Tab-separated table of C-alpha atoms in Angstrom:
chain	number	residue	atom	x	y	z
P	899	UNK	CA	100.473	-132.259	-106.038
P	900	UNK	CA	101.447	-130.727	-102.668
P	901	UNK	CA	102.371	-134.076	-101.122
P	902	UNK	CA	104.363	-134.996	-104.245
P	903	UNK	CA	106.252	-131.706	-104.044
P	904	UNK	CA	107.114	-132.349	-100.392
P	905	UNK	CA	108.472	-135.808	-101.245
P	906	UNK	CA	110.662	-134.376	-104.007
P	907	UNK	CA	111.946	-131.439	-101.932
P	908	UNK	CA	112.818	-133.726	-99.018
P	909	UNK	CA	114.644	-136.031	-101.423
P	910	UNK	CA	116.658	-133.187	-102.988
P	911	UNK	CA	117.505	-131.738	-99.561
P	912	UNK	CA	118.701	-135.179	-98.517
P	913	UNK	CA	121.061	-135.304	-101.499
P	914	UNK	CA	122.660	-132.014	-100.447
P	915	UNK	CA	122.930	-133.234	-96.845
P	916	UNK	CA	124.757	-136.343	-98.072
P	917	UNK	CA	127.169	-134.069	-99.938
P	918	UNK	CA	127.926	-132.129	-96.768
P	919	UNK	CA	128.481	-135.352	-94.813
P	920	UNK	CA	130.743	-136.723	-97.537
P	921	UNK	CA	132.845	-133.557	-97.431
P	922	UNK	CA	133.807	-134.411	-93.856
P	923	UNK	CA	134.985	-137.886	-94.931
P	924	UNK	CA	136.964	-136.946	-98.052
P	925	UNK	CA	140.290	-135.806	-96.583
P	926	UNK	CA	142.659	-137.391	-99.121
P	927	UNK	CA	142.872	-137.986	-102.863
P	928	UNK	CA	141.974	-141.656	-102.399
P	929	UNK	CA	138.963	-140.823	-100.216
P	930	UNK	CA	137.787	-138.097	-102.584
P	931	UNK	CA	138.166	-139.962	-105.900
P	932	UNK	CA	137.600	-143.641	-104.991
P	933	UNK	CA	136.047	-143.604	-101.468
P	934	UNK	CA	139.294	-144.878	-99.947
P	935	UNK	CA	139.062	-148.148	-101.955
P	936	UNK	CA	137.153	-149.753	-99.089
P	937	UNK	CA	133.479	-150.226	-99.957
P	938	UNK	CA	131.841	-153.428	-98.749
P	939	UNK	CA	129.620	-155.697	-100.888
P	940	UNK	CA	126.271	-154.036	-100.108
P	941	UNK	CA	127.382	-150.462	-100.828
P	942	UNK	CA	129.411	-151.533	-103.842
P	943	UNK	CA	126.497	-153.431	-105.432
P	944	UNK	CA	124.047	-150.594	-104.820
P	945	UNK	CA	126.286	-147.865	-106.178
P	946	UNK	CA	127.327	-149.898	-109.243
P	947	UNK	CA	123.681	-150.583	-110.107
P	948	UNK	CA	122.810	-146.930	-109.500
P	949	UNK	CA	125.399	-145.470	-111.847
P	950	UNK	CA	124.581	-147.673	-114.850
P	951	UNK	CA	120.788	-147.377	-114.521
P	952	UNK	CA	120.282	-143.736	-115.378
P	953	UNK	CA	117.688	-141.708	-117.221
P	954	UNK	CA	118.276	-143.628	-120.470
P	955	UNK	CA	117.654	-146.923	-118.674
P	956	UNK	CA	114.546	-145.652	-116.868
P	957	UNK	CA	112.783	-143.141	-119.109
P	958	UNK	CA	114.365	-144.549	-122.283
P	959	UNK	CA	113.797	-148.168	-121.220
P	960	UNK	CA	110.098	-147.541	-120.636
P	961	UNK	CA	109.964	-145.704	-123.984
P	962	UNK	CA	111.458	-148.714	-125.785
P	963	UNK	CA	108.886	-150.936	-124.077
P	964	UNK	CA	106.159	-148.590	-125.322
P	965	UNK	CA	107.533	-148.777	-128.876
P	966	UNK	CA	108.571	-152.455	-129.136
P	967	UNK	CA	107.036	-154.306	-126.196
P	968	UNK	CA	109.034	-156.808	-124.154
P	969	UNK	CA	111.955	-156.757	-126.594
P	970	UNK	CA	112.443	-153.105	-125.618
P	971	UNK	CA	114.298	-154.514	-122.594
P	972	UNK	CA	117.337	-155.326	-124.733
P	973	UNK	CA	119.112	-151.998	-124.323
P	974	UNK	CA	119.201	-152.275	-120.529
P	975	UNK	CA	119.790	-156.045	-120.718
P	976	UNK	CA	123.014	-155.420	-122.658
P	977	UNK	CA	124.089	-152.935	-119.970
P	978	UNK	CA	123.525	-155.631	-117.357
P	979	UNK	CA	125.460	-158.169	-119.428
P	980	UNK	CA	128.361	-155.717	-119.641
P	981	UNK	CA	128.467	-155.312	-115.851
P	982	UNK	CA	128.309	-159.098	-115.426
P	983	UNK	CA	131.179	-159.640	-117.886
P	984	UNK	CA	133.268	-156.896	-116.285
P	985	UNK	CA	132.665	-158.283	-112.793
P	986	UNK	CA	133.330	-161.937	-113.575
P	987	UNK	CA	136.321	-161.614	-115.916
P	988	UNK	CA	138.113	-158.307	-115.223
P	989	UNK	CA	137.050	-156.476	-112.055
P	990	UNK	CA	139.376	-158.247	-109.612
P	991	UNK	CA	142.434	-157.480	-111.740
P	992	UNK	CA	141.297	-153.893	-112.316
P	993	UNK	CA	140.794	-153.300	-108.601
P	994	UNK	CA	144.275	-154.658	-107.802
P	995	UNK	CA	145.935	-152.101	-110.117
P	996	UNK	CA	145.304	-149.324	-107.536
P	997	UNK	CA	145.021	-146.600	-110.190
P	998	UNK	CA	142.535	-143.751	-110.563
P	999	UNK	CA	141.859	-143.718	-114.306
P	1000	UNK	CA	141.749	-145.995	-117.338
P	1001	UNK	CA	144.594	-143.987	-118.893
P	1002	UNK	CA	146.822	-144.743	-115.894
P	1003	UNK	CA	146.174	-148.439	-116.547
P	1004	UNK	CA	147.239	-147.972	-120.179
P	1005	UNK	CA	150.406	-146.188	-119.047
P	1006	UNK	CA	151.267	-149.043	-116.701
P	1007	UNK	CA	150.679	-151.675	-119.363
P	1008	UNK	CA	152.370	-149.916	-122.293
P	1009	UNK	CA	155.159	-148.061	-120.518
P	1010	UNK	CA	153.796	-144.557	-120.005
P	1011	UNK	CA	153.184	-143.501	-123.598
P	1012	UNK	CA	149.469	-144.049	-124.193
P	1013	UNK	CA	147.931	-141.841	-121.532
P	1014	UNK	CA	147.189	-138.391	-122.878
P	1015	UNK	CA	145.509	-139.341	-126.169
P	1016	UNK	CA	143.395	-141.984	-124.436
P	1017	UNK	CA	142.635	-139.400	-121.747
P	1018	UNK	CA	141.238	-136.984	-124.329
P	1019	UNK	CA	138.967	-139.675	-125.812
P	1020	UNK	CA	137.791	-140.785	-122.357
P	1021	UNK	CA	137.206	-137.175	-121.314
P	1022	UNK	CA	135.019	-136.578	-124.380
P	1023	UNK	CA	133.006	-139.715	-123.565
P	1024	UNK	CA	132.446	-138.866	-119.894
P	1025	UNK	CA	131.616	-135.245	-120.736
P	1026	UNK	CA	128.897	-136.257	-123.208
P	1027	UNK	CA	127.569	-138.887	-120.793
P	1028	UNK	CA	127.231	-136.222	-118.096
P	1029	UNK	CA	125.543	-133.885	-120.597
P	1030	UNK	CA	122.941	-136.453	-121.676
P	1031	UNK	CA	122.091	-137.212	-118.048
P	1032	UNK	CA	121.763	-133.519	-117.241
P	1033	UNK	CA	119.453	-132.876	-120.210
P	1034	UNK	CA	117.086	-135.496	-118.792
P	1035	UNK	CA	116.305	-133.208	-115.835
P	1036	UNK	CA	114.246	-131.072	-118.221
P	1037	UNK	CA	111.732	-133.890	-118.758
P	1038	UNK	CA	111.338	-134.711	-115.070
P	1039	UNK	CA	111.158	-131.164	-113.723
P	1040	UNK	CA	108.701	-130.234	-116.461
P	1041	UNK	CA	106.338	-132.908	-115.138
P	1042	UNK	CA	107.000	-131.927	-111.528
P	1043	UNK	CA	106.932	-128.153	-111.550
P	1044	UNK	CA	106.017	-127.138	-115.117
P	1045	UNK	CA	109.254	-125.125	-115.436
P	1046	UNK	CA	111.055	-124.290	-118.662
P	1047	UNK	CA	113.875	-126.452	-119.974
P	1048	UNK	CA	116.780	-124.154	-119.058
P	1049	UNK	CA	115.646	-123.682	-115.450
P	1050	UNK	CA	115.120	-127.434	-115.065
P	1051	UNK	CA	118.649	-128.192	-116.268
P	1052	UNK	CA	120.183	-125.533	-114.027
P	1053	UNK	CA	118.203	-126.724	-110.989
P	1054	UNK	CA	118.936	-130.429	-111.369
P	1055	UNK	CA	122.510	-129.928	-112.546
P	1056	UNK	CA	123.367	-127.530	-109.729
P	1057	UNK	CA	122.288	-130.009	-107.055
P	1058	UNK	CA	124.464	-132.771	-108.557
P	1059	UNK	CA	127.429	-130.416	-108.983
P	1060	UNK	CA	127.036	-129.209	-105.385
P	1061	UNK	CA	127.107	-132.587	-103.639
P	1062	UNK	CA	129.734	-134.000	-106.019
P	1063	UNK	CA	132.045	-131.018	-105.450
P	1064	UNK	CA	131.617	-131.117	-101.693
P	1065	UNK	CA	132.411	-134.730	-100.951
P	1066	UNK	CA	133.613	-136.360	-104.160
P	1067	UNK	CA	133.140	-140.126	-104.363
P	1068	UNK	CA	132.041	-140.423	-100.738
P	1069	UNK	CA	129.117	-138.061	-101.345
P	1070	UNK	CA	128.299	-139.766	-104.637
P	1071	UNK	CA	128.444	-143.213	-103.007
P	1072	UNK	CA	126.103	-142.200	-100.190
P	1073	UNK	CA	123.651	-140.478	-102.536
P	1074	UNK	CA	123.784	-143.446	-104.917
P	1075	UNK	CA	122.792	-145.817	-102.116
P	1076	UNK	CA	119.764	-143.645	-101.359
P	1077	UNK	CA	119.017	-143.426	-105.078
P	1078	UNK	CA	119.300	-147.209	-105.449
P	1079	UNK	CA	116.727	-147.744	-102.686
P	1080	UNK	CA	114.405	-145.063	-104.096
P	1081	UNK	CA	114.618	-146.572	-107.613
P	1082	UNK	CA	113.937	-150.065	-106.322
P	1083	UNK	CA	110.859	-148.971	-104.373
P	1084	UNK	CA	109.605	-146.460	-106.932
P	1085	UNK	CA	110.053	-148.430	-110.159
P	1086	UNK	CA	110.083	-152.123	-109.223
P	1087	UNK	CA	107.785	-152.250	-106.194
P	1088	UNK	CA	105.299	-149.467	-107.025
P	1089	UNK	CA	105.189	-148.409	-110.686
P	1090	UNK	CA	105.555	-151.910	-112.176
P	1091	UNK	CA	102.596	-153.610	-110.434
P	1092	UNK	CA	100.392	-150.500	-110.606
P	1093	UNK	CA	101.004	-150.127	-114.360
P	1094	UNK	CA	100.160	-153.798	-115.030
P	1095	UNK	CA	96.974	-153.599	-112.938
P	1096	UNK	CA	95.865	-150.341	-114.590
P	1097	UNK	CA	96.370	-151.957	-118.020
P	1098	UNK	CA	94.072	-154.834	-117.031
P	1099	UNK	CA	96.743	-157.463	-116.336
P	1100	UNK	CA	98.898	-159.454	-118.752
P	1101	UNK	CA	95.877	-161.149	-120.330
P	1102	UNK	CA	94.325	-157.827	-121.325
P	1103	UNK	CA	97.700	-156.498	-122.510
P	1104	UNK	CA	98.077	-159.501	-124.849
P	1105	UNK	CA	94.565	-159.036	-126.126
P	1106	UNK	CA	95.024	-155.318	-126.846
P	1107	UNK	CA	98.469	-155.361	-128.497
P	1108	UNK	CA	99.973	-157.051	-131.581
P	1109	UNK	CA	101.754	-160.366	-130.976
P	1110	UNK	CA	105.153	-158.854	-131.838
P	1111	UNK	CA	104.937	-156.860	-128.595
P	1112	UNK	CA	105.542	-160.151	-126.779
P	1113	UNK	CA	108.280	-161.460	-129.071
P	1114	UNK	CA	111.616	-161.385	-127.169
P	1115	UNK	CA	113.459	-160.597	-130.426
P	1116	UNK	CA	110.887	-158.221	-131.875
P	1117	UNK	CA	113.204	-155.210	-131.762
P	1118	UNK	CA	115.408	-156.863	-134.423
P	1119	UNK	CA	118.655	-158.811	-134.457
P	1120	UNK	CA	120.760	-155.965	-135.872
P	1121	UNK	CA	119.551	-153.593	-133.149
P	1122	UNK	CA	120.362	-156.140	-130.434
P	1123	UNK	CA	123.834	-156.683	-131.911
P	1124	UNK	CA	124.462	-152.928	-131.949
P	1125	UNK	CA	123.343	-152.647	-128.317
P	1126	UNK	CA	125.785	-155.414	-127.375
P	1127	UNK	CA	128.619	-153.739	-129.259
P	1128	UNK	CA	128.006	-150.290	-127.784
P	1129	UNK	CA	126.638	-150.882	-124.288
P	1130	UNK	CA	128.027	-154.293	-123.269
P	1131	UNK	CA	131.527	-153.434	-124.443
P	1132	UNK	CA	131.102	-149.840	-123.266
P	1133	UNK	CA	130.528	-151.104	-119.719
P	1134	UNK	CA	133.857	-152.958	-119.893
P	1135	UNK	CA	135.997	-149.869	-120.475
P	1136	UNK	CA	134.215	-146.672	-119.321
P	1137	UNK	CA	136.003	-144.468	-116.760
P	1138	UNK	CA	132.708	-143.944	-114.902
P	1139	UNK	CA	132.394	-147.723	-114.414
P	1140	UNK	CA	136.051	-148.395	-113.660
P	1141	UNK	CA	136.095	-145.632	-111.049
P	1142	UNK	CA	133.404	-147.583	-109.179
P	1143	UNK	CA	135.458	-150.769	-109.465
P	1144	UNK	CA	138.346	-148.855	-107.867
P	1145	UNK	CA	136.162	-148.253	-104.775
P	1146	UNK	CA	135.838	-151.972	-103.957
P	1147	UNK	CA	137.394	-153.025	-100.669
P	1148	UNK	CA	138.576	-156.391	-102.011
P	1149	UNK	CA	138.765	-158.578	-105.110
P	1150	UNK	CA	135.803	-160.580	-103.850
P	1151	UNK	CA	133.694	-157.448	-103.412
P	1152	UNK	CA	134.508	-156.287	-106.952
P	1153	UNK	CA	133.619	-159.662	-108.448
P	1154	UNK	CA	130.538	-160.747	-106.518
P	1155	UNK	CA	129.183	-157.289	-105.721
P	1156	UNK	CA	129.332	-156.440	-109.406
P	1157	UNK	CA	127.627	-159.724	-110.293
P	1158	UNK	CA	124.722	-158.806	-108.028
P	1159	UNK	CA	124.535	-155.348	-109.644
P	1160	UNK	CA	124.524	-156.841	-113.148
P	1161	UNK	CA	121.729	-159.254	-112.209
P	1162	UNK	CA	119.717	-156.354	-110.775
P	1163	UNK	CA	120.121	-154.558	-114.127
P	1164	UNK	CA	118.527	-157.511	-115.933
P	1165	UNK	CA	115.496	-157.371	-113.608
P	1166	UNK	CA	115.256	-153.591	-114.072
P	1167	UNK	CA	115.377	-154.035	-117.851
P	1168	UNK	CA	112.397	-156.389	-117.914
P	1169	UNK	CA	110.456	-154.156	-115.505
P	1170	UNK	CA	110.933	-151.093	-117.723
P	1171	UNK	CA	109.785	-152.961	-120.832
P	1172	UNK	CA	106.664	-154.247	-119.066
P	1173	UNK	CA	105.816	-150.742	-117.791
P	1174	UNK	CA	106.201	-149.380	-121.329
P	1175	UNK	CA	103.997	-152.163	-122.732
P	1176	UNK	CA	101.315	-151.339	-120.157
P	1177	UNK	CA	101.562	-147.652	-121.113
P	1178	UNK	CA	100.937	-148.607	-124.757
P	1179	UNK	CA	97.622	-150.182	-123.719
P	1180	UNK	CA	96.633	-147.142	-121.652
P	1181	UNK	CA	97.883	-144.443	-124.065
P	1182	UNK	CA	98.148	-145.921	-127.582
P	1183	UNK	CA	98.829	-142.628	-129.387
P	1184	UNK	CA	101.470	-140.703	-127.460
P	1185	UNK	CA	103.473	-138.211	-129.527
P	1186	UNK	CA	106.781	-139.745	-128.428
P	1187	UNK	CA	107.635	-143.106	-126.801
P	1188	UNK	CA	109.823	-141.239	-124.291
P	1189	UNK	CA	106.667	-139.536	-122.963
P	1190	UNK	CA	105.365	-142.906	-121.725
P	1191	UNK	CA	107.109	-142.817	-118.339
P	1192	UNK	CA	106.043	-139.294	-117.390
P	1193	UNK	CA	102.485	-139.815	-118.677
P	1194	UNK	CA	101.759	-143.019	-116.787
P	1195	UNK	CA	103.275	-141.599	-113.599
P	1196	UNK	CA	101.363	-138.336	-113.834
P	1197	UNK	CA	97.972	-139.819	-114.737
P	1198	UNK	CA	97.802	-143.237	-113.060
P	1199	UNK	CA	99.602	-143.052	-109.719
P	1200	UNK	CA	98.017	-141.832	-106.489
P	1201	UNK	CA	99.224	-138.764	-104.611
P	1202	UNK	CA	102.443	-139.348	-102.685
P	1203	UNK	CA	103.258	-142.476	-104.673
P	1204	UNK	CA	103.571	-140.258	-107.735
P	1205	UNK	CA	106.124	-138.105	-105.923
P	1206	UNK	CA	108.154	-141.150	-104.877
P	1207	UNK	CA	108.225	-142.567	-108.415
P	1208	UNK	CA	109.257	-139.205	-109.852
P	1209	UNK	CA	111.938	-139.087	-107.166
P	1210	UNK	CA	113.009	-142.512	-108.480
P	1211	UNK	CA	113.357	-141.038	-111.960
P	1212	UNK	CA	115.382	-138.170	-110.524
P	1213	UNK	CA	117.499	-140.703	-108.644
P	1214	UNK	CA	118.201	-142.597	-111.853
P	1215	UNK	CA	119.325	-139.459	-113.642
P	1216	UNK	CA	121.339	-138.067	-110.717
P	1217	UNK	CA	123.283	-141.265	-110.096
P	1218	UNK	CA	124.500	-141.465	-113.699
P	1219	UNK	CA	125.077	-137.713	-113.899
P	1220	UNK	CA	127.200	-137.550	-110.744
P	1221	UNK	CA	129.205	-140.641	-111.694
P	1222	UNK	CA	129.937	-139.263	-115.147
P	1223	UNK	CA	130.815	-135.847	-113.691
P	1224	UNK	CA	133.447	-137.108	-111.239
P	1225	UNK	CA	134.845	-139.389	-113.959
P	1226	UNK	CA	135.086	-136.444	-116.371
P	1227	UNK	CA	136.807	-134.252	-113.771
P	1228	UNK	CA	139.199	-137.034	-112.705
P	1229	UNK	CA	140.307	-137.617	-116.297
P	1230	UNK	CA	140.583	-133.882	-117.015
P	1231	UNK	CA	142.762	-133.287	-113.946
P	1232	UNK	CA	144.843	-136.463	-113.701
P	1233	UNK	CA	145.220	-137.493	-117.349
P	1234	UNK	CA	145.164	-134.216	-119.284
P	1235	UNK	CA	145.910	-131.156	-117.156
P	1236	UNK	CA	148.668	-132.678	-115.001
P	1237	UNK	CA	150.424	-134.077	-118.104
P	1238	UNK	CA	150.126	-130.833	-120.070
P	1239	UNK	CA	151.460	-128.888	-117.101
P	1240	UNK	CA	154.438	-131.245	-116.967
P	1241	UNK	CA	155.096	-130.770	-120.679
P	1242	UNK	CA	154.951	-126.967	-120.344
P	1243	UNK	CA	157.364	-127.084	-117.423
P	1244	UNK	CA	159.626	-129.424	-119.336
P	1245	UNK	CA	159.304	-132.160	-116.700
P	1246	UNK	CA	156.800	-134.685	-118.094
P	1247	UNK	CA	156.456	-137.759	-115.934
P	1248	UNK	CA	158.254	-136.265	-112.946
P	1249	UNK	CA	156.611	-136.036	-109.536
P	1250	UNK	CA	154.660	-132.844	-108.998
P	1251	UNK	CA	155.319	-130.431	-106.198
P	1252	UNK	CA	153.225	-131.108	-103.075
P	1253	UNK	CA	149.792	-129.508	-103.265
P	1254	UNK	CA	146.242	-129.985	-101.968
P	1255	UNK	CA	145.009	-132.729	-104.313
P	1256	UNK	CA	141.498	-132.780	-102.836
P	1257	UNK	CA	141.111	-129.054	-103.480
P	1258	UNK	CA	142.442	-129.449	-107.018
P	1259	UNK	CA	140.000	-132.240	-107.869
P	1260	UNK	CA	137.182	-130.284	-106.245
P	1261	UNK	CA	137.927	-127.303	-108.509
P	1262	UNK	CA	137.873	-129.562	-111.572
P	1263	UNK	CA	134.502	-131.085	-110.606
P	1264	UNK	CA	133.056	-127.594	-110.214
P	1265	UNK	CA	134.524	-126.425	-113.547
P	1266	UNK	CA	133.389	-129.529	-115.434
P	1267	UNK	CA	129.956	-129.264	-113.779
P	1268	UNK	CA	129.473	-125.702	-114.995
P	1269	UNK	CA	130.584	-126.756	-118.490
P	1270	UNK	CA	128.151	-129.694	-118.486
P	1271	UNK	CA	125.229	-127.440	-117.508
P	1272	UNK	CA	126.052	-124.893	-120.232
P	1273	UNK	CA	126.456	-127.570	-122.931
P	1274	UNK	CA	123.200	-129.220	-121.808
P	1275	UNK	CA	121.326	-125.953	-122.230
P	1276	UNK	CA	122.732	-125.507	-125.753
P	1277	UNK	CA	122.221	-129.121	-126.874
P	1278	UNK	CA	118.841	-130.622	-127.745
P	1279	UNK	CA	119.312	-134.157	-129.045
P	1280	UNK	CA	120.100	-136.565	-126.192
P	1281	UNK	CA	120.234	-139.665	-128.380
P	1282	UNK	CA	122.774	-138.172	-130.773
P	1283	UNK	CA	124.992	-136.960	-127.937
P	1284	UNK	CA	124.927	-140.371	-126.243
P	1285	UNK	CA	125.638	-142.136	-129.543
P	1286	UNK	CA	128.672	-139.929	-130.200
P	1287	UNK	CA	129.959	-140.641	-126.685
P	1288	UNK	CA	129.686	-144.434	-126.918
P	1289	UNK	CA	130.944	-144.594	-130.517
P	1290	UNK	CA	134.098	-142.701	-129.523
P	1291	UNK	CA	134.590	-144.856	-126.440
P	1292	UNK	CA	134.144	-148.230	-128.119
P	1293	UNK	CA	135.732	-147.345	-131.455
P	1294	UNK	CA	138.764	-145.650	-129.920
P	1295	UNK	CA	139.527	-147.399	-126.639
P	1296	UNK	CA	138.021	-150.895	-126.543
P	1297	UNK	CA	140.824	-152.599	-128.486
P	1298	UNK	CA	143.861	-151.094	-126.675
P	1299	UNK	CA	142.286	-151.625	-123.240
P	1300	UNK	CA	141.166	-155.230	-123.729
P	1301	UNK	CA	144.300	-155.906	-125.785
P	1302	UNK	CA	146.432	-154.713	-122.898
P	1303	UNK	CA	144.605	-156.988	-120.471
P	1304	UNK	CA	144.526	-160.064	-122.708
P	1305	UNK	CA	147.444	-159.947	-125.209
P	1306	UNK	CA	151.048	-159.807	-124.044
P	1307	UNK	CA	152.349	-158.877	-127.518
P	1308	UNK	CA	150.415	-155.578	-127.686
P	1309	UNK	CA	152.727	-152.550	-127.750
P	1310	UNK	CA	152.477	-148.837	-126.961
P	1311	UNK	CA	152.758	-147.975	-130.661
P	1312	UNK	CA	149.918	-150.391	-131.454
P	1313	UNK	CA	147.767	-148.910	-128.695
P	1314	UNK	CA	148.351	-145.315	-129.824
P	1315	UNK	CA	147.635	-146.225	-133.438
P	1316	UNK	CA	144.442	-148.058	-132.439
P	1317	UNK	CA	143.149	-145.089	-130.427
P	1318	UNK	CA	143.943	-142.591	-133.192
P	1319	UNK	CA	142.698	-144.652	-136.148
P	1320	UNK	CA	139.620	-145.995	-134.351
P	1321	UNK	CA	138.612	-142.574	-133.028
P	1322	UNK	CA	139.158	-140.757	-136.332
P	1323	UNK	CA	137.399	-143.525	-138.278
P	1324	UNK	CA	134.340	-143.289	-136.033
P	1325	UNK	CA	134.190	-139.490	-136.377
P	1326	UNK	CA	134.644	-139.610	-140.148
P	1327	UNK	CA	132.091	-142.374	-140.625
P	1328	UNK	CA	129.537	-140.562	-138.454
P	1329	UNK	CA	129.968	-137.554	-140.722
P	1330	UNK	CA	129.419	-139.759	-143.775
P	1331	UNK	CA	126.754	-142.233	-142.648
P	1332	UNK	CA	125.025	-140.083	-140.019
P	1333	UNK	CA	125.446	-139.994	-136.247
P	1334	UNK	CA	122.772	-142.593	-135.550
P	1335	UNK	CA	123.998	-145.104	-138.166
P	1336	UNK	CA	125.419	-148.464	-137.061
P	1337	UNK	CA	128.295	-148.506	-139.562
P	1338	UNK	CA	130.608	-146.010	-137.754
P	1339	UNK	CA	131.098	-148.176	-134.684
P	1340	UNK	CA	131.287	-151.406	-136.736
P	1341	UNK	CA	133.978	-150.206	-139.132
P	1342	UNK	CA	135.734	-148.014	-136.571
P	1343	UNK	CA	136.158	-150.981	-134.246
P	1344	UNK	CA	137.438	-153.221	-137.052
P	1345	UNK	CA	139.925	-150.534	-138.127
P	1346	UNK	CA	141.146	-150.120	-134.556
P	1347	UNK	CA	141.628	-153.887	-134.154
P	1348	UNK	CA	143.459	-154.287	-137.468
P	1349	UNK	CA	145.825	-151.404	-136.755
P	1350	UNK	CA	146.482	-152.559	-133.167
P	1351	UNK	CA	147.485	-156.059	-134.265
P	1352	UNK	CA	149.490	-154.943	-137.308
P	1353	UNK	CA	151.458	-152.183	-135.579
P	1354	UNK	CA	152.071	-154.268	-132.451
P	1355	UNK	CA	153.515	-157.121	-134.514
P	1356	UNK	CA	155.612	-154.691	-136.571
P	1357	UNK	CA	157.189	-152.964	-133.559
P	1358	UNK	CA	159.499	-154.064	-130.774
P	1359	UNK	CA	157.694	-155.963	-127.968
P	1360	UNK	CA	157.063	-154.124	-124.714
P	1361	UNK	CA	160.224	-154.364	-122.611
P	1362	UNK	CA	160.267	-157.099	-119.994
P	1363	UNK	CA	160.743	-154.687	-117.075
P	1364	UNK	CA	157.485	-152.907	-117.928
P	1365	UNK	CA	155.633	-156.219	-118.290
P	1366	UNK	CA	157.095	-157.505	-115.010
P	1367	UNK	CA	155.932	-154.365	-113.183
P	1368	UNK	CA	152.524	-154.768	-114.853
P	1369	UNK	CA	152.219	-158.368	-113.671
P	1370	UNK	CA	153.140	-157.327	-110.132
P	1371	UNK	CA	150.371	-154.722	-110.146
P	1372	UNK	CA	147.835	-157.155	-111.610
P	1373	UNK	CA	148.681	-159.629	-108.875
P	1374	UNK	CA	148.204	-156.969	-106.203
P	1375	UNK	CA	151.786	-157.288	-104.965
P	1376	UNK	CA	152.923	-153.738	-105.743
P	1377	UNK	CA	152.049	-150.805	-103.455
P	1378	UNK	CA	149.729	-148.055	-104.593
P	1379	UNK	CA	151.705	-145.087	-105.959
P	1380	UNK	CA	151.922	-142.246	-103.440
P	1381	UNK	CA	149.888	-144.395	-101.063
P	1382	UNK	CA	148.264	-142.671	-98.163
P	1383	UNK	CA	147.963	-143.776	-94.547
P	1384	UNK	CA	145.409	-146.502	-94.031
P	1385	UNK	CA	142.040	-145.400	-92.670
P	1386	UNK	CA	139.883	-147.783	-90.607
P	1387	UNK	CA	137.102	-149.235	-92.733
P	1388	UNK	CA	133.537	-148.130	-91.899
P	1389	UNK	CA	131.574	-150.594	-89.846
């Protein structure tokens, strides 16, 4: 394993070096939080694909392939469909808003009264997303170094917190590009063909496994529908995804770069399912489907290649973890802390006194990172944590966000009611039906929609001045608030 260890150590050292380099670039709030809003198509596509294809998509995607065959691709397919829908229908308008958070968008659309409650819901979602990604380090480092769970979480989490704190979005963008390349080589170009060959080819796989393993709908229609509801719609509204849209240098980059990333996700989904199907032929009686990825890598790949593929798994986890971490810290600082501080001072909504915004956001990333590591050590069930996160996001925020983008008659009162009723309904139904049940997100979403429409129609329409300012921002004709001096784009 010596060569594999060297590959992994070099990779991890490279991540820290990228963080140090990014620190030298991030000299303003815009540079630190959204990479100066000037990424080109190649970097934008790579980083967008990197953040959405995390440990759940890699280790979990292979595990679903092991359990269900080719239809196990559906979870990651719905993620790809969400990125495609976001890119084609919404990303250009989102990028033109020149905001930093989803809650700021809601404030612009509804007149400054929907931010803090939506910020709390979004913060809870991004926090749990960061936690689930951090827990995944335990699986990978256990295979690599045979270390205990707590040490694995601290080691992996500390590296992500370090480079994210140092350089913010610039560091995360640079590391994500490396991670995108490593994932492409490790999973698509190495593990996929090797796994199929080791399993005897597709003919042998079909001969060894039941026919339902090759049924595209074998996982079940209800499961596919739930994946669409949670992951496809979740991709449309998550702060971690929107913050990447904010980094695009132009409308065209946001639209077409995201389309490329979404298409890449579809390819990655099929690859993971095929790898899992091959693992089922090679190891028909694993204790857990999620062990399939680590087992096939550890037992079937040659020295050196094994290290690169494990680095690919680390890359998948780190890209999602770092994206969720900066999103969590951005929401905590900009949408919750700054508003609460204004309320305490008795000056909500007024401009803050000049201060070092980069330093402030850096402190929040460090604080949120420490919290994520501690929660990850205490929490065991990744699936339950991820389900809670997406149920809260979709049940509480999908309707007011899409309603604000698509329905002129939606009001601030309707948005606030939708967030409160949808969020509380999801929490209550999870307590009644169970966290992993489908009913909480179904009924929570319906309750949120009904309340949003009813309250919006029963209250005074949003004033025309607010809507006019909103249209100006959507059209890209209004300047960015507190805009900073332009910086030459990287060549």
